[in-house]
PDB file of C-alpha atoms and ligand atoms in Angstrom:
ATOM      1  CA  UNK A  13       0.000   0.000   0.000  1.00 89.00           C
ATOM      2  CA  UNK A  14       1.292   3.489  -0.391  1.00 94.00           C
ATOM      3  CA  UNK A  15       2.004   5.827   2.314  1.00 97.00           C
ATOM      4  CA  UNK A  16       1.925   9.014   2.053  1.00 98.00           C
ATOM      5  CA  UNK A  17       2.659  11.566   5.371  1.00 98.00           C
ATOM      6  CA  UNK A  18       1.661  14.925   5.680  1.00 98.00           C
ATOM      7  CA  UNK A  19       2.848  17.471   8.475  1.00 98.00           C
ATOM      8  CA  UNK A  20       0.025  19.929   9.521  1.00 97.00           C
ATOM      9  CA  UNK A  21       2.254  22.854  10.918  1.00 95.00           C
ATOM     10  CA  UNK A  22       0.739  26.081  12.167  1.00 93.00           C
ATOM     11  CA  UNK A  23       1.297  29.033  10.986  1.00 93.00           C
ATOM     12  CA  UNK A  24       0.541  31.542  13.975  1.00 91.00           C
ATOM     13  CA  UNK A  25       0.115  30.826  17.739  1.00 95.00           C
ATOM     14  CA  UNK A  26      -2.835  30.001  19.195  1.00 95.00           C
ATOM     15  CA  UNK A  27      -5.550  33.134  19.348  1.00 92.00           C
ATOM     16  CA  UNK A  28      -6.851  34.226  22.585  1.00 96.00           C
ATOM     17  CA  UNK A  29      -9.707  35.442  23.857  1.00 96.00           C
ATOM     18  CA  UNK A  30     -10.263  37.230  26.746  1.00 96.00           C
ATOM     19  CA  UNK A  31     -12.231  39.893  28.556  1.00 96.00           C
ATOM     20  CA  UNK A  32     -10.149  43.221  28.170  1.00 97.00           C
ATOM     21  CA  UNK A  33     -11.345  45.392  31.264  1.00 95.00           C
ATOM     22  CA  UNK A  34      -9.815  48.968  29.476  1.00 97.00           C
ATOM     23  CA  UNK A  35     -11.558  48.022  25.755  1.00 97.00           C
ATOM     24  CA  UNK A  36     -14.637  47.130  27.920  1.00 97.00           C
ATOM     25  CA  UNK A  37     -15.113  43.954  25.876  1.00 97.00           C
ATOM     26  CA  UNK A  38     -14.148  40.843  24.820  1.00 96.00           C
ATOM     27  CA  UNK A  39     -10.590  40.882  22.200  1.00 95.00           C
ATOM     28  CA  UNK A  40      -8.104  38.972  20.895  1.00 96.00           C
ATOM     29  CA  UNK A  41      -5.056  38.403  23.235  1.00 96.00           C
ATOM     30  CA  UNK A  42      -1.500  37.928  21.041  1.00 95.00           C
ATOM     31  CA  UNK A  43       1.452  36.218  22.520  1.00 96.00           C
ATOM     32  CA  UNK A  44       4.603  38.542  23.203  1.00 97.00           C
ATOM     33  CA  UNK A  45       6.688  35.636  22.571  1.00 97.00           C
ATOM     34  CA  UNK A  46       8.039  36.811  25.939  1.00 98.00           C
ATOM     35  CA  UNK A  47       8.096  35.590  29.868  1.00 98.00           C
ATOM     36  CA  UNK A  48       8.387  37.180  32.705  1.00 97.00           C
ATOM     37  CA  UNK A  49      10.066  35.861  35.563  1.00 96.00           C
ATOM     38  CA  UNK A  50       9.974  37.414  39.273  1.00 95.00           C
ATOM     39  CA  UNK A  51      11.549  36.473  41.925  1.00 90.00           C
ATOM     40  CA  UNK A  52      10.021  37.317  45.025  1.00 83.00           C
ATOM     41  CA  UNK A  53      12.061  36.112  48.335  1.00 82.00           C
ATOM     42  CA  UNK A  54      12.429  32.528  48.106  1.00 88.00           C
ATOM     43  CA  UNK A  55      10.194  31.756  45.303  1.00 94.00           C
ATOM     44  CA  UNK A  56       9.668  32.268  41.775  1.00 95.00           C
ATOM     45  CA  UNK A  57       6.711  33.105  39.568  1.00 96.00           C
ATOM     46  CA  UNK A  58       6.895  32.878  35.405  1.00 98.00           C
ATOM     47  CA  UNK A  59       4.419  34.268  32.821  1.00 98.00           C
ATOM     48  CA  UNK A  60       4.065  34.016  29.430  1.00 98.00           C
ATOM     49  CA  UNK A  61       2.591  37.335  28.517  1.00 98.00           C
ATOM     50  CA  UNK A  62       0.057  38.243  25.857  1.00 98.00           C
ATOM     51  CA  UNK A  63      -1.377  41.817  24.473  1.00 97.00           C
ATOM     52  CA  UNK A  64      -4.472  42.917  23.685  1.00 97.00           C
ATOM     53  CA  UNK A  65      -4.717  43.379  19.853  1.00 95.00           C
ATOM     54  CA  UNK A  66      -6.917  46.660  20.496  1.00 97.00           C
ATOM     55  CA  UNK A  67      -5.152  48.402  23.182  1.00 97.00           C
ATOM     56  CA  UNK A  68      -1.863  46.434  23.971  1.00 96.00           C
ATOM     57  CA  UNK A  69      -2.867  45.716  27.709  1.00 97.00           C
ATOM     58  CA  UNK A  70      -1.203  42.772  29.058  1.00 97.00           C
ATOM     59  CA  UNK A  71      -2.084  39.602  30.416  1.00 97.00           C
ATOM     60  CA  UNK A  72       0.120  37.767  31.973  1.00 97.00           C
ATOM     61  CA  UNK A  73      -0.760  33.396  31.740  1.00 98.00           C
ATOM     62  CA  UNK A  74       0.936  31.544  34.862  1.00 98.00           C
ATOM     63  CA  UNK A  75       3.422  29.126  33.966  1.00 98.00           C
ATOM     64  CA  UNK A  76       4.728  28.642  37.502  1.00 97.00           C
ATOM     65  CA  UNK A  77       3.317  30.075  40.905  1.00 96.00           C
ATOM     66  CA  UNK A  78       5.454  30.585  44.053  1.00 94.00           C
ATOM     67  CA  UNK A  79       8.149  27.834  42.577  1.00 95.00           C
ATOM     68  CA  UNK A  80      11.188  27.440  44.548  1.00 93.00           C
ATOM     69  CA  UNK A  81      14.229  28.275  42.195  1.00 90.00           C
ATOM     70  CA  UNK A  82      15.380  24.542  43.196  1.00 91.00           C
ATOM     71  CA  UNK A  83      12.600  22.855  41.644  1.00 93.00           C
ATOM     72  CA  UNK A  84      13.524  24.386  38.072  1.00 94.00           C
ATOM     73  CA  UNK A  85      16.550  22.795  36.122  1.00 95.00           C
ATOM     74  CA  UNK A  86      18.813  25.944  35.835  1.00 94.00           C
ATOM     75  CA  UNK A  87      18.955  25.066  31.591  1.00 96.00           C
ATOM     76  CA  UNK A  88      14.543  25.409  32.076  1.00 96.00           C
ATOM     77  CA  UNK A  89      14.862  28.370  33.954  1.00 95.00           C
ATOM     78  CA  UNK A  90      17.273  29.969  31.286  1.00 96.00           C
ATOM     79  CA  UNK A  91      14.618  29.251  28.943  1.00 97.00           C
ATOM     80  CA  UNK A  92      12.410  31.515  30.741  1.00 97.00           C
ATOM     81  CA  UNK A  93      14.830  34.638  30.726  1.00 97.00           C
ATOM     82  CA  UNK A  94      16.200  34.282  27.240  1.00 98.00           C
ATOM     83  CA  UNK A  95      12.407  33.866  25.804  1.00 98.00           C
ATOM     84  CA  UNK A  96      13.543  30.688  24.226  1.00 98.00           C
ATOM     85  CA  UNK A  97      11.060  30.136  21.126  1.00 97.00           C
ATOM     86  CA  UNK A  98      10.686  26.174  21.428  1.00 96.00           C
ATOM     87  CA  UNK A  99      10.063  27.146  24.850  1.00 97.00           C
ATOM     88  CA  UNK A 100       7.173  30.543  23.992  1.00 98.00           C
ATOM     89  CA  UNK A 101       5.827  27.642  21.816  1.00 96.00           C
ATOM     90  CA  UNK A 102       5.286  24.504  23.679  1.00 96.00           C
ATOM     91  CA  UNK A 103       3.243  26.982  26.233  1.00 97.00           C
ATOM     92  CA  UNK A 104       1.546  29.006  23.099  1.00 97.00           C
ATOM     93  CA  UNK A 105       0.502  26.686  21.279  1.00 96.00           C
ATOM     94  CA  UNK A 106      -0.652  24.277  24.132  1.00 95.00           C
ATOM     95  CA  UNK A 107      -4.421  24.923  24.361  1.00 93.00           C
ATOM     96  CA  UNK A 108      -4.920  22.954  27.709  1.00 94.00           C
ATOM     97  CA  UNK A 109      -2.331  25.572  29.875  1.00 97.00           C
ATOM     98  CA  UNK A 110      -4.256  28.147  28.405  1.00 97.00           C
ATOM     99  CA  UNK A 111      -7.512  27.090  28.712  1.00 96.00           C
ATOM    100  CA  UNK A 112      -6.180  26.558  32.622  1.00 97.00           C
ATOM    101  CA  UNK A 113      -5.543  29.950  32.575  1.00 97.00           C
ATOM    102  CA  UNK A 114      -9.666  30.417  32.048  1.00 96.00           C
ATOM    103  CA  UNK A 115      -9.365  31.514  28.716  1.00 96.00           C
ATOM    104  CA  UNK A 116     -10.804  31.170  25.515  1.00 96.00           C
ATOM    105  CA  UNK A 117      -8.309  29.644  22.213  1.00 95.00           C
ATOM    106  CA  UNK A 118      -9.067  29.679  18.828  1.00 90.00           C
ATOM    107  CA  UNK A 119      -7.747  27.282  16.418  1.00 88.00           C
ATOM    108  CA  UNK A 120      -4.503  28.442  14.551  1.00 88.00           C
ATOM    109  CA  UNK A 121      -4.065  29.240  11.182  1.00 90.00           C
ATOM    110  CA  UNK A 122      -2.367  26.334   9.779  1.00 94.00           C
ATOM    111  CA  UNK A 123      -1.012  24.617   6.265  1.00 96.00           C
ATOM    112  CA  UNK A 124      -0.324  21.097   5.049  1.00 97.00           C
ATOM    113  CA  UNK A 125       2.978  19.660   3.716  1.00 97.00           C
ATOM    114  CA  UNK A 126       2.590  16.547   1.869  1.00 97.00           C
ATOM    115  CA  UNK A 127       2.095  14.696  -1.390  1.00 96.00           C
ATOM    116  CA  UNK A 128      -1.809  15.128  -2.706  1.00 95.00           C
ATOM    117  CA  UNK A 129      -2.995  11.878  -4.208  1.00 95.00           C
ATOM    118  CA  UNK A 130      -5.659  10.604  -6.173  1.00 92.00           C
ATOM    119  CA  UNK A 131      -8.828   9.142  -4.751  1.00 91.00           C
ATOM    120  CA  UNK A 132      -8.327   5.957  -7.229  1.00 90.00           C
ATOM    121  CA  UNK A 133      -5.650   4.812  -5.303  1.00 92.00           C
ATOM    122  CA  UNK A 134      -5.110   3.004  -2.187  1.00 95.00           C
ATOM    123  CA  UNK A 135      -3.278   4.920   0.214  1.00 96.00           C
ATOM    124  CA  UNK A 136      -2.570   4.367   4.036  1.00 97.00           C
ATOM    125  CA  UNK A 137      -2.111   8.199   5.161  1.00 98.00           C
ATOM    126  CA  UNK A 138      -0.675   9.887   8.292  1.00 98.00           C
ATOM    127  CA  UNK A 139      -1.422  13.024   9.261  1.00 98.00           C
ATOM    128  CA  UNK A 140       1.245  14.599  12.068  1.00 97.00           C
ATOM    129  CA  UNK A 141       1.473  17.550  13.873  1.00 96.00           C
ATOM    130  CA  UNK A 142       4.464  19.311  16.386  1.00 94.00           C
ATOM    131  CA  UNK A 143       1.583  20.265  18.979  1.00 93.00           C
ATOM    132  CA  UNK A 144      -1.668  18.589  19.625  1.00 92.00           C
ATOM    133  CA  UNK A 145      -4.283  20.539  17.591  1.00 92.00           C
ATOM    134  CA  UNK A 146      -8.223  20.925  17.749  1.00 89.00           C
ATOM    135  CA  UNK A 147      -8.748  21.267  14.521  1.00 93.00           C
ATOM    136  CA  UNK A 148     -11.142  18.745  12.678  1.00 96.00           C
ATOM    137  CA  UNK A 149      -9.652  15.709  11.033  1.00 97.00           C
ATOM    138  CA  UNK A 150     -12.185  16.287   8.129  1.00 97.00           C
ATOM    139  CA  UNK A 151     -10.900  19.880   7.644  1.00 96.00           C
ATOM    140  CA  UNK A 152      -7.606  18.874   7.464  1.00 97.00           C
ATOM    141  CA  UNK A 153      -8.268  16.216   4.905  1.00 97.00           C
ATOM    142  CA  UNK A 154     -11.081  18.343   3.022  1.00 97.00           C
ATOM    143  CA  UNK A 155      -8.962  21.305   2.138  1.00 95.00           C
ATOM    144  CA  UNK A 156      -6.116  19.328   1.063  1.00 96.00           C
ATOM    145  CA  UNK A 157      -7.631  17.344  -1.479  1.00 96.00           C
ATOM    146  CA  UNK A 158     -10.213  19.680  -2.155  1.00 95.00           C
ATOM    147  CA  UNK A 159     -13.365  17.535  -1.485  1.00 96.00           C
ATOM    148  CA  UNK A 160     -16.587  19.607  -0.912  1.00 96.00           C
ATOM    149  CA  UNK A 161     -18.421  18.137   2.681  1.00 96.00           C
ATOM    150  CA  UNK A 162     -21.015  15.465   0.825  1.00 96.00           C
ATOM    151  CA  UNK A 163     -17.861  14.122  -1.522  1.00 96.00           C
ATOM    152  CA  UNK A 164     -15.810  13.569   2.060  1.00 96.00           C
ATOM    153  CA  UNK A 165     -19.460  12.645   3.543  1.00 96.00           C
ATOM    154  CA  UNK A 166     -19.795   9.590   0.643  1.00 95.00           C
ATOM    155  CA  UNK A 167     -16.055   9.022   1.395  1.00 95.00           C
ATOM    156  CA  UNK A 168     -16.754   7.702   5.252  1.00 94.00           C
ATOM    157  CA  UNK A 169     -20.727   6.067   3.945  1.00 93.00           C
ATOM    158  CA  UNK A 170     -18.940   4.123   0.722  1.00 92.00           C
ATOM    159  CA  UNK A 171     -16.084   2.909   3.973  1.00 92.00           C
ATOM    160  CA  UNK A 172     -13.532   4.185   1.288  1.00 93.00           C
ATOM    161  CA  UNK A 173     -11.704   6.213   4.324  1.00 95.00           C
ATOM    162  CA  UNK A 174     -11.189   4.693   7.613  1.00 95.00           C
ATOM    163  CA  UNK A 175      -9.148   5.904  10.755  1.00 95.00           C
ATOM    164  CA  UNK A 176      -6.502   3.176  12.372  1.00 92.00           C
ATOM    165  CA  UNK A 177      -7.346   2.948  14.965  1.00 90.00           C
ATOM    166  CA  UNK A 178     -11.381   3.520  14.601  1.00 91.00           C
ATOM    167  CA  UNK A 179     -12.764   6.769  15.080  1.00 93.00           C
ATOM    168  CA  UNK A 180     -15.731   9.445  14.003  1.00 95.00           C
ATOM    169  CA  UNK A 181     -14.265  10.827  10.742  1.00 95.00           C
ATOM    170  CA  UNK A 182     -17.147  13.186  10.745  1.00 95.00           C
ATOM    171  CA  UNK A 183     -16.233  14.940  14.505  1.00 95.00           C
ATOM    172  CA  UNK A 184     -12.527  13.672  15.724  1.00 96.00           C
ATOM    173  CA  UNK A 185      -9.693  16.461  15.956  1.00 95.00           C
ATOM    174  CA  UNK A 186      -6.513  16.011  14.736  1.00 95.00           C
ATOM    175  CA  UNK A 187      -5.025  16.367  18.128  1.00 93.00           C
ATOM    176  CA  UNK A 188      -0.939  14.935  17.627  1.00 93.00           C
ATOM    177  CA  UNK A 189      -2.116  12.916  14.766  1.00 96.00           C
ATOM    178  CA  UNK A 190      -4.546  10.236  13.158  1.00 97.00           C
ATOM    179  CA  UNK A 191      -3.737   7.705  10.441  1.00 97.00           C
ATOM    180  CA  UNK A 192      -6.474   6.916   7.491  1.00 97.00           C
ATOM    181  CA  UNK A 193      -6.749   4.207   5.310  1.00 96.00           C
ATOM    182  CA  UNK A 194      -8.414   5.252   1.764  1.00 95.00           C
ATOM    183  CA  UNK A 195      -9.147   2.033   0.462  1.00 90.00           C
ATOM    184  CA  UNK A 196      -9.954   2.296  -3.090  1.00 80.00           C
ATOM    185  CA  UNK A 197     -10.709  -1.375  -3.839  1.00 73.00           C
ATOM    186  CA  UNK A 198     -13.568  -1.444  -1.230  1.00 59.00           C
ATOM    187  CA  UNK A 199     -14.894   0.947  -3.204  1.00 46.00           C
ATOM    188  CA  UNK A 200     -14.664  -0.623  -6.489  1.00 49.00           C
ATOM    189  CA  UNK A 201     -15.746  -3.488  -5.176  1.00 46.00           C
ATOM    190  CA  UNK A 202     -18.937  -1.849  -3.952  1.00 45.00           C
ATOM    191  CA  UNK A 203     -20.029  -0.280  -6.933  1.00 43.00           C
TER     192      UNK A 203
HETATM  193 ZN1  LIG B  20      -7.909  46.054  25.110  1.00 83.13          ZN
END
């Protein structure tokens, strides 16, 4: 069978929205790509901070609270002070630490590396992603090959697109990653 792989990478941080008391409403928050670390006595706290798109007030998203310095690897704690962007990522673009932070996230603007193929063939594809995304499996697949929603629809109905393991094709997110099976001669075979 041939395998194709395609890498869903991202092509902003995640959006978030919040309440921003001096606009009076709710806004988009944007990542500063920047912490903040204060040390207070015997203990550390670290934000990653964000900016109001309208106004530029900041919010600052706990990464640590009250954390003895001991507790950090010194190399982590670096991290921190020198903004380190693998770093500003793994936190921006994780959607559970925000949503911790009582926040809402959007879904990321994102595109998709990887060989297209045609539907006549039998191919055993994996979709991969650096972070764990929300967005919908279908999407993903759907914009790539350019399939309107009935076309995918009859895809999943016909069984000539199946998940490994099994999942809803219509509803699952893409999360770290999902492998399909398009099975062409099912198809065939059907019609
Ligand atoms: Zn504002």
């Amino acid at each position: 069978m041939k395998k194709i792989i395609w890498e869903v990478q991202s092509l902003s941080l995640l959006p978030v929205l919040k309440y921003c008391k001096k606009c009076g409403r709710k806004n988009l928050f944007a990542c500063s790509r920047q912490f903040r670390v204060n040390a207070q006595r015997r203990y550390l706290d670290i934000w990653l901070i964000y900016k109001c798109c309208a106004c530029n007030t900041t919010w600052n998203a706990t990464v640590y609270s009250r954390i003895s310095p001991q507790a950090i690897k010194p190399q982590l704690l670096d991290g921190f002070y020198k903004n380190d962007n693998e770093l500003v990522e793994k936190y921006a673009m994780d959607s559970q630490f925000l949503q911790e932070n009582g926040v809402e996230v959007g879904l990321p603007q994102y595109s998709v590396i990887g060989d297209c193929f045609s539907l006549n063939e039998t191919v055993q594809l994996e979709i991969k992603s650096k972070y764990s995304l929300s967005v919908k499996v279908s999407s993903v697949v759907r914009s790539k090959l350019l399939l309107s929603e009935k076309e995918y629809l009859q895809l999943i109905i016909s069984g000539k697109i199946k998940s490994l393991p099994n999942q809803d094709l219509k509803k699952c997110k893409l999360k770290e990653g999902v492998t399909l099976v398009f099975d062409n001669e099912l198809q065939m075979s059907r019609i």
